[in-house]
Amino acid sequence: MSKQETNGAGPQQNQPVDPNQPTQPNQNPNGKRRVGFMWVYAFLAIALIGLQFFGRDATPREEITKGKLIELLKGQAVEKIELVNHEDAEIYLNQKGLSLYFPDVQPVAGSKTTATPSYTYKIGSLDRFEETVEESQQGLPNPVYITNVRRNNWVSDILAWIVPFGLLIVFYIILMRGMGRSMGSGPGSIFNIGKSRAQLYDKNTNVNVTFKDVAGLEEAKVEIMEVVDFLKNPEKYTKLGGKIPKGVLLVGPPGTGKTLLAKSVAGEANVPFFSLSGSDFVEMFVGVGASRVRDLFNNAKAKAPCIIFIDEIDAIGRARGKSAITGGNDERESTLNQLLTEMDGFGTNSGVIVLAATNRADILDKALLRAGRFDRQIYVELPDIVGRKEIFEVHMRNLKLDTDVDKDFLAKQTPGFSGADIANVCNEAALMAARKGKDLISKQDFLDAVDRIIGGLEKKNKIITAEEKKVIAFHEAGHATTSWLLQYAHPLVKVTIVPRGKSLGAAWYLPEERQITTKEQMYHEMIATLGGRAAEQVVFGQISTGALSDLEKVTKQAFAMVTYYGLDDEIGNLSYYDSTGQQDYSFTKPYSEKTAETIDKEVSKMVEQAYQEAIKILTEHRDGLTQLANKLIDEEVIFGEDLEVIFGKRPWGSKEELPKAEPVAQVAEAEQETGTKA
Ligand code: ADP
């Protein structure tokens, strides 16, 4: 979901800047936090310096070696030795020693020595030291003995306690700040974790998206506009006793412009607009989600009338239920409960309307969808041909186009594309033209962009042996042939064996518009999907790993036909589909072991039947298949018209004859690269 525009228009961007104030080169926009950290650094520095100073005696004295100590003792120059804390020996010289070594220093009056020691000596082990002192004075009269002194350095003792504690606290604060920030809650504090993270757009914020930027979606716009009107003129509706709806749910596939529509409401409505995503409620801490919901609604009520927009509401709105695996859903459920309470809790006329968007309305909790909560649902569908043209128009506004660009043609070439895809096509086309150094974007750039978006980047340099190329060509020709010759398979638009992305070749179809699909139609599609593998079997007598994605698709389709749509005679009119999504969590199957066996049997029977049918068609039309494959090897890309030359017109209507029937989805048959997944 594109959020670029949202970020740019965030409220925090709008801080006034005084142009008269010179900006300081080292100024940090986040000045406050800087100052906070300066404290920490200052504290650390002082602590270290303190340790340096207080840990030792303030006046440094000369430290002597063992040799010098022995010399002093032997020379009877020592008055006394004080052993401080069993670590340092402080040596006081007597009159003789002083006159020898410090002729300028006199003993303190009334004493035989100085007030401070003349030398210090670091002792290694106490025993050795005592030994040294005794041995050096052996035989001498009036030997000096060691006096033990215990001296407490309170400052360093206290610091030794405080510093580690201080460091721990500093570390804790930094950790918490980092955590708070990484969760994006508030201005970097753990205490803001329960606050709502909605972005607010109001009068002061420039939201530059309006209804003009949303192409198509006319019905949705009308409904949404009505909601805006409720907020602006509530009396008009309440006068007659009506109640203003509380919630509007936008439902539709991804990229169809739900977020864009909501954003444009913010631009149009002129009421405060809170925007956030369902996942913003979710946090690793229990209870945070519910607290955020409460906070959001409190903020909104303070600003009423206003709109709250929750994108991807399925992140919290998924149906509640027993989770078979863990209790991990509890947090999400309590968040949802809080949301339900809030939506029912505020009075209908309080002027807060909740807009929400999702592409999975089927898995939402029923309680959320009941009248009184999201009582309006607006379906935002994939755009039809007219819608696509309009979306192209919106996104081409700022592009420099060549004269040959035809929006109608492009709209036709992009069945099944969402608004986001089309925006992407326009952007890709501009990039491609720029890469080629052109001044204007041409039609070919757009077509290349479409191909690229469907299939990925062309890989012209991929090394494919002649033998492999032949297999790929027959495989794709097999799809093309079967789909051309079957009444209900989608007619082909284009086949290519230019490798793109992970696929080695691809076939493009033009699906016809259908709201319901019959068993026969599904069966024909399965045959066409298996046509690639069948062609390999018919022509080379062996099959390859290249049909992985075909097989996956066919298996899933057959499984759905048997277990979901009730299209299998043996299983009958039963469906094991679970629209609540609860079954995903459960380990048990809703059918018996015996039924499971039948399902397996029926699925494989169906696929096998389709495969045999494909083999039959391709054997009958082997000449056409070979011609087509050879043409593919030569030209790499062939179109529906080439098939018409080989097989003749489709009796059931070809691409051109398909009346105004609106193509709904484009299917790109991508063959997996051998060995990537197999
Ligand atoms: P959704 O929320 O439905 O998944 P978004 O609203 O985020 O989709 O759409 C993504 C992008 O696709 C938009 O930013 C816009 O550029 C483009 N887009 C989608 N639908 C439309 C539309 N109807 N008109 C114009 N642009 C569209």
XYZ file of C-alpha atoms in Angstrom, residues 44-521:
478
model
C 30.213 9.369 32.840
C 33.125 11.760 32.363
C 32.863 13.136 35.887
C 32.620 9.658 37.318
C 35.756 8.573 35.493
C 37.731 11.639 36.475
C 36.533 11.232 40.058
C 37.752 7.662 40.086
C 41.115 8.766 38.791
C 41.511 11.370 41.490
C 39.829 9.973 44.532
C 41.020 6.465 44.000
C 44.562 7.614 44.745
C 46.253 9.934 47.114
C 46.246 13.460 45.858
C 50.006 14.162 46.123
C 52.091 11.835 44.028
C 55.242 10.522 45.585
C 58.124 8.766 43.968
C 57.535 5.065 43.712
C 60.650 3.026 44.300
C 61.880 -0.363 43.212
C 62.813 -3.258 45.436
C 66.517 -2.500 44.923
C 66.113 1.033 46.193
C 64.108 -0.198 49.172
C 66.872 -2.596 50.115
C 69.428 0.179 49.669
C 67.431 2.472 51.996
C 67.033 -0.210 54.644
C 70.630 -1.313 54.496
C 71.748 2.296 54.734
C 69.537 2.690 57.830
C 67.877 5.687 56.210
C 64.315 4.657 57.089
C 62.381 5.920 60.107
C 59.189 3.920 59.624
C 57.299 1.884 57.061
C 53.524 2.113 56.981
C 51.735 -0.599 55.116
C 48.457 0.951 53.900
C 45.559 -1.448 53.383
C 48.075 -4.273 52.748
C 48.768 -2.738 49.359
C 51.161 0.171 49.433
C 54.102 0.660 51.660
C 54.794 4.288 52.594
C 58.370 4.920 53.505
C 59.302 7.743 55.874
C 62.993 8.666 55.960
C 64.846 9.498 59.147
C 67.206 12.369 59.642
C 70.025 10.497 57.989
C 67.943 9.480 55.029
C 66.551 12.951 54.551
C 69.922 14.597 54.552
C 71.129 11.985 52.070
C 68.240 12.041 49.635
C 66.289 15.237 50.346
C 68.804 17.702 51.779
C 66.251 20.547 51.552
C 63.603 18.813 53.634
C 63.518 18.981 57.395
C 61.661 16.650 59.751
C 58.556 18.049 61.381
C 59.289 19.751 64.643
C 59.118 17.326 67.553
C 59.249 14.300 65.265
C 61.997 12.321 63.661
C 60.533 12.309 60.245
C 58.363 14.184 57.766
C 54.581 14.472 57.861
C 54.170 12.715 54.517
C 56.133 9.726 53.327
C 59.068 10.301 51.024
C 58.612 7.173 48.951
C 55.991 4.596 48.214
C 56.511 1.004 47.319
C 53.912 -1.305 45.787
C 54.161 -4.644 47.502
C 53.573 -7.841 45.625
C 52.915 -10.361 48.333
C 52.871 -9.449 51.967
C 55.107 -12.336 53.055
C 57.774 -11.570 50.503
C 57.720 -7.934 51.489
C 58.112 -8.690 55.161
C 60.913 -11.091 54.322
C 62.689 -8.452 52.244
C 62.413 -5.874 55.017
C 63.712 -8.300 57.640
C 66.504 -9.744 55.517
C 67.865 -6.379 54.421
C 68.193 -5.308 58.029
C 69.717 -8.516 59.300
C 72.446 -7.827 61.833
C 71.740 -4.125 61.889
C 70.927 -2.353 65.146
C 67.464 -0.772 65.550
C 65.734 -2.442 62.646
C 62.568 -0.829 61.285
C 59.339 -2.756 61.625
C 56.322 -2.557 59.434
C 53.254 -0.792 60.819
C 49.921 -1.777 59.402
C 47.559 1.082 58.651
C 44.000 0.868 57.444
C 42.866 3.898 55.536
C 39.353 4.363 54.195
C 38.860 6.390 51.048
C 35.169 7.148 51.390
C 34.779 8.950 48.107
C 36.229 6.192 46.004
C 34.368 3.562 48.016
C 31.071 5.301 47.416
C 31.865 5.904 43.787
C 32.755 2.273 43.362
C 29.180 1.529 44.396
C 27.478 4.334 42.535
C 29.221 4.090 39.194
C 28.163 0.549 38.319
C 24.644 1.348 39.467
C 24.644 4.563 37.472
C 25.891 2.739 34.420
C 23.173 0.138 34.816
C 20.496 2.810 35.015
C 21.902 4.692 32.029
C 22.020 1.456 30.059
C 18.426 0.680 31.018
C 17.229 4.118 29.942
C 19.012 3.867 26.606
C 17.554 0.414 26.048
C 14.044 1.554 26.834
C 14.344 4.595 24.628
C 15.609 2.493 21.768
C 12.749 0.080 22.282
C 10.180 2.822 22.421
C 11.558 4.364 19.271
C 11.808 1.131 17.353
C 8.160 0.582 18.023
C 7.548 4.063 16.766
C 5.490 5.040 19.731
C 5.414 8.681 20.567
C 8.506 10.699 21.171
C 10.724 7.830 22.043
C 9.338 6.810 25.376
C 8.206 3.487 26.658
C 5.366 5.211 28.440
C 3.723 6.160 25.152
C 3.355 2.595 24.038
C -0.345 2.442 24.760
C -1.030 5.646 22.852
C -2.664 5.568 19.467
C -0.309 5.872 16.540
C -2.768 7.444 14.153
C -1.591 10.271 11.950
C -3.805 13.275 12.080
C -4.639 15.335 9.036
C -6.554 18.519 9.644
C -6.804 22.071 8.409
C -3.124 22.705 8.966
C -2.023 19.694 7.005
C -1.871 19.835 3.283
C -3.380 16.691 1.872
C -3.061 17.186 -1.820
C -5.069 14.156 -2.923
C -8.614 14.914 -4.018
C -11.352 13.036 -5.826
C -9.810 14.233 -9.089
C -6.865 11.921 -8.462
C -9.122 8.912 -8.067
C -10.175 7.669 -11.463
C -13.362 5.681 -11.905
C -14.959 4.323 -8.725
C -17.915 6.615 -9.279
C -20.339 4.733 -7.031
C -17.799 4.533 -4.274
C -17.183 8.260 -4.540
C -20.879 9.037 -4.246
C -21.210 6.899 -1.121
C -18.096 8.320 0.439
C -19.166 11.845 -0.365
C -22.396 11.176 1.438
C -20.443 10.205 4.515
C -18.566 13.468 4.345
C -21.866 15.247 4.047
C -23.153 13.492 7.178
C -20.354 15.047 9.111
C -20.742 18.477 7.644
C -24.525 18.791 7.868
C -25.700 16.243 10.400
C -28.958 18.125 11.047
C -30.089 17.515 7.499
C -30.275 13.805 8.285
C -31.028 13.742 11.982
C -33.890 16.208 11.518
C -36.007 13.436 10.066
C -35.049 11.030 12.822
C -32.348 9.238 10.837
C -29.113 8.121 12.417
C -25.752 8.755 10.920
C -23.851 5.565 10.073
C -20.871 4.799 12.247
C -18.684 2.852 9.954
C -17.990 2.374 6.269
C -15.994 -0.577 5.051
C -14.144 -0.384 1.752
C -13.722 -3.868 0.367
C -11.785 -4.845 -2.721
C -8.688 -6.476 -4.137
C -5.302 -4.924 -3.377
C -4.263 -1.878 -5.356
C -7.742 -0.842 -6.411
C -7.485 2.525 -4.737
C -9.091 2.036 -1.320
C -6.362 3.882 0.516
C -6.319 6.503 -2.195
C -10.054 6.992 -1.852
C -9.782 7.404 1.894
C -6.912 9.829 1.450
C -8.962 11.853 -0.968
C -11.723 12.030 1.641
C -9.204 13.640 3.957
C -8.483 16.118 1.198
C -12.118 16.816 0.439
C -13.823 16.642 3.786
C -12.214 19.479 5.689
C -12.702 17.605 8.910
C -9.893 16.101 10.981
C -8.853 12.748 9.610
C -7.033 10.098 11.648
C -5.229 7.548 9.537
C -3.605 4.332 10.699
C -3.215 0.721 9.750
C -4.680 -2.294 11.503
C -1.210 -3.542 12.280
C -0.476 -0.340 14.225
C -2.578 -1.736 17.045
C -0.615 -4.903 17.269
C 2.300 -4.956 19.649
C 4.413 -7.480 21.452
C 2.956 -6.413 24.779
C -0.367 -7.654 25.990
C -3.086 -5.071 26.377
C -1.425 -2.450 24.216
C -3.797 -2.913 21.284
C -6.905 -2.312 23.359
C -5.320 0.679 25.017
C -4.441 2.132 21.623
C -7.999 1.701 20.397
C -9.278 3.538 23.485
C -6.765 6.314 23.006
C -7.616 6.648 19.323
C -11.308 7.041 20.008
C -10.672 9.482 22.851
C -8.577 11.643 20.542
C -11.190 11.382 17.820
C -14.058 12.297 20.114
C -12.153 15.368 21.215
C -11.909 16.454 17.584
C -15.403 15.427 16.431
C -16.752 15.709 13.821
C -13.975 13.699 12.289
C -13.076 10.541 10.395
C -10.922 7.623 11.504
C -9.412 5.556 8.714
C -8.115 2.073 9.527
C -6.292 0.479 6.622
C -5.945 -3.323 6.481
C -8.471 -3.813 9.230
C -8.245 -7.590 8.810
C -5.019 -7.413 10.848
C -7.227 -7.040 13.929
C -10.709 -7.746 12.631
C -10.240 -11.412 11.779
C -13.008 -13.592 13.117
C -12.549 -14.506 16.751
C -12.504 -18.137 17.581
C -10.719 -20.998 19.149
C -7.164 -21.089 18.051
C -6.034 -24.658 17.941
C -2.369 -23.775 17.985
C -1.582 -21.185 20.643
C -3.196 -18.554 22.749
C -1.438 -16.027 20.525
C -4.685 -14.593 19.297
C -5.785 -13.338 22.669
C -4.139 -9.984 22.225
C -5.711 -9.490 18.818
C -9.057 -10.547 20.146
C -8.990 -8.138 23.032
C -8.043 -5.390 20.582
C -10.986 -6.335 18.420
C -13.292 -6.461 21.418
C -12.211 -2.994 22.376
C -12.858 -1.768 18.839
C -16.325 -3.313 18.892
C -17.054 -1.685 22.211
C -15.827 1.701 21.060
C -17.812 1.596 17.865
C -20.948 0.815 19.730
C -19.938 2.889 22.704
C -19.991 6.337 21.232
C -23.345 7.864 20.532
C -24.464 7.729 16.939
C -24.469 11.461 16.719
C -21.100 12.052 18.226
C -19.725 12.721 14.777
C -16.993 10.133 14.519
C -17.175 7.989 11.400
C -14.860 5.038 10.984
C -13.657 4.214 7.486
C -11.873 0.921 7.091
C -10.308 -0.889 4.173
C -9.639 -4.556 3.639
C -9.292 -7.038 0.844
C -10.487 -9.910 3.009
C -14.019 -8.983 4.040
C -14.869 -12.686 4.196
C -12.620 -13.323 7.157
C -13.790 -10.366 9.218
C -15.613 -11.021 12.436
C -19.351 -11.031 12.000
C -19.791 -8.736 14.965
C -17.764 -6.106 13.179
C -19.983 -6.189 10.129
C -23.304 -6.043 11.869
C -25.524 -3.005 11.498
C -24.522 -0.295 13.919
C -20.834 -0.825 13.310
C -19.648 -1.091 9.738
C -23.142 -0.887 8.426
C -22.092 0.289 4.991
C -19.846 -1.690 2.733
C -18.501 -0.207 -0.441
C -17.114 -2.643 -2.971
C -14.143 -1.365 -4.885
C -13.666 -3.658 -7.859
C -10.817 -4.080 -10.293
C -11.300 -1.375 -12.912
C -13.079 -2.214 -16.173
C -11.870 -1.012 -19.523
C -13.326 2.462 -19.006
C -11.926 2.675 -15.498
C -8.503 1.593 -16.717
C -8.502 4.288 -19.361
C -9.355 6.896 -16.750
C -6.641 5.645 -14.429
C -4.161 5.857 -17.321
C -5.311 9.429 -17.837
C -4.711 10.313 -14.186
C -1.243 8.829 -14.148
C -0.232 10.160 -17.556
C -0.934 13.731 -16.487
C 2.658 14.388 -15.591
C 4.311 12.240 -18.261
C 5.820 13.512 -21.492
C 4.063 11.368 -24.063
C 4.744 10.708 -27.713
C 1.846 11.169 -30.105
C 1.437 7.427 -30.736
C 0.371 6.651 -27.167
C -3.241 5.514 -27.266
C -5.004 5.190 -23.925
C -7.851 3.090 -25.322
C -5.395 0.597 -26.714
C -3.477 0.424 -23.457
C -6.678 -0.058 -21.477
C -7.466 -3.018 -23.751
C -4.030 -4.496 -23.294
C -4.226 -4.494 -19.521
C -7.164 -6.675 -18.495
C -7.112 -7.575 -14.831
C -4.723 -4.790 -13.920
C -5.468 -2.882 -10.741
C -5.033 0.852 -10.359
C -1.725 0.241 -8.641
C -0.549 -1.933 -11.566
C -1.466 0.792 -14.021
C 0.346 3.420 -11.969
C 3.302 1.057 -12.057
C 3.038 0.595 -15.846
C 3.138 4.365 -16.358
C 6.154 4.707 -14.128
C 7.986 1.743 -15.705
C 7.314 3.138 -19.177
C 8.823 6.474 -18.190
C 11.875 4.729 -16.738
C 12.313 2.585 -19.845
C 12.125 5.610 -22.130
C 14.630 7.412 -19.933
C 16.973 4.447 -20.049
C 16.902 4.571 -23.832
C 17.684 8.285 -23.680
C 14.415 9.328 -25.286
C 12.721 12.697 -24.847
C 9.200 11.321 -25.047
C 7.562 8.093 -23.889
C 6.244 6.027 -26.775
C 3.632 3.318 -27.126
C 6.303 0.628 -27.294
C 7.651 1.703 -23.899
C 4.211 1.184 -22.427
C 3.873 -2.251 -24.027
C 7.292 -3.268 -22.772
C 6.328 -2.052 -19.328
C 3.156 -4.160 -19.399
C 5.136 -7.253 -20.391
C 7.668 -6.570 -17.745
C 5.093 -6.171 -15.024
C 3.384 -9.414 -15.946
C 6.430 -11.533 -16.556
C 9.394 -9.794 -14.958
C 12.526 -8.575 -16.647
C 13.520 -10.072 -19.994
C 16.525 -12.279 -19.636
C 17.960 -12.308 -23.107
C 21.294 -13.593 -21.890
C 19.955 -16.627 -20.114
C 21.726 -19.648 -21.472
C 19.220 -22.012 -23.004
C 20.370 -24.853 -25.199
C 18.766 -25.430 -28.587
C 17.218 -28.617 -27.230
C 15.677 -26.830 -24.254
C 14.402 -24.070 -26.470
C 12.632 -26.649 -28.579
C 10.984 -28.186 -25.520
C 9.872 -24.770 -24.284
C 8.513 -23.873 -27.719
C 6.458 -27.071 -27.932
C 5.280 -26.627 -24.363
C 3.984 -23.114 -25.035
C 2.602 -24.155 -28.412
C 0.730 -26.933 -26.585
C -0.995 -24.368 -24.353
C -1.777 -22.174 -27.345
C -3.155 -24.999 -29.476
C -5.398 -26.540 -26.836
C -6.786 -23.211 -25.696
C -7.476 -22.217 -29.306
C -9.319 -25.436 -30.047
C -11.438 -25.653 -26.919
C -14.670 -23.744 -26.824
C -14.489 -22.463 -23.244
C -10.792 -21.931 -22.809
C -9.661 -18.328 -22.918
C -8.536 -17.238 -26.377
C -4.868 -16.561 -26.758
C -3.408 -13.099 -27.203
C 0.286 -13.787 -27.342
C 2.826 -16.531 -26.687
C 6.496 -15.972 -26.085
C 9.509 -18.077 -25.316
C 11.656 -15.140 -24.245
C 12.672 -15.945 -20.701
C 11.455 -13.402 -18.186
C 11.923 -13.400 -14.466
C 11.737 -17.026 -13.400
C 9.669 -18.203 -16.338
C 11.074 -19.661 -19.507
C 8.060 -18.872 -21.621
C 4.587 -17.470 -21.239
C 1.166 -17.402 -22.860
C -1.157 -14.431 -22.500
C -4.906 -14.965 -22.638
C -7.845 -12.652 -22.883
C -10.355 -13.951 -20.395
C -13.974 -13.236 -21.115
C -16.160 -11.664 -18.557
C -17.894 -14.204 -16.386
C -19.568 -13.924 -13.057
C -20.150 -17.639 -12.742
C -18.191 -20.468 -14.266
C -19.625 -23.788 -15.365
C -18.050 -27.157 -14.805
C -17.307 -27.461 -18.489
C -15.556 -24.110 -18.615
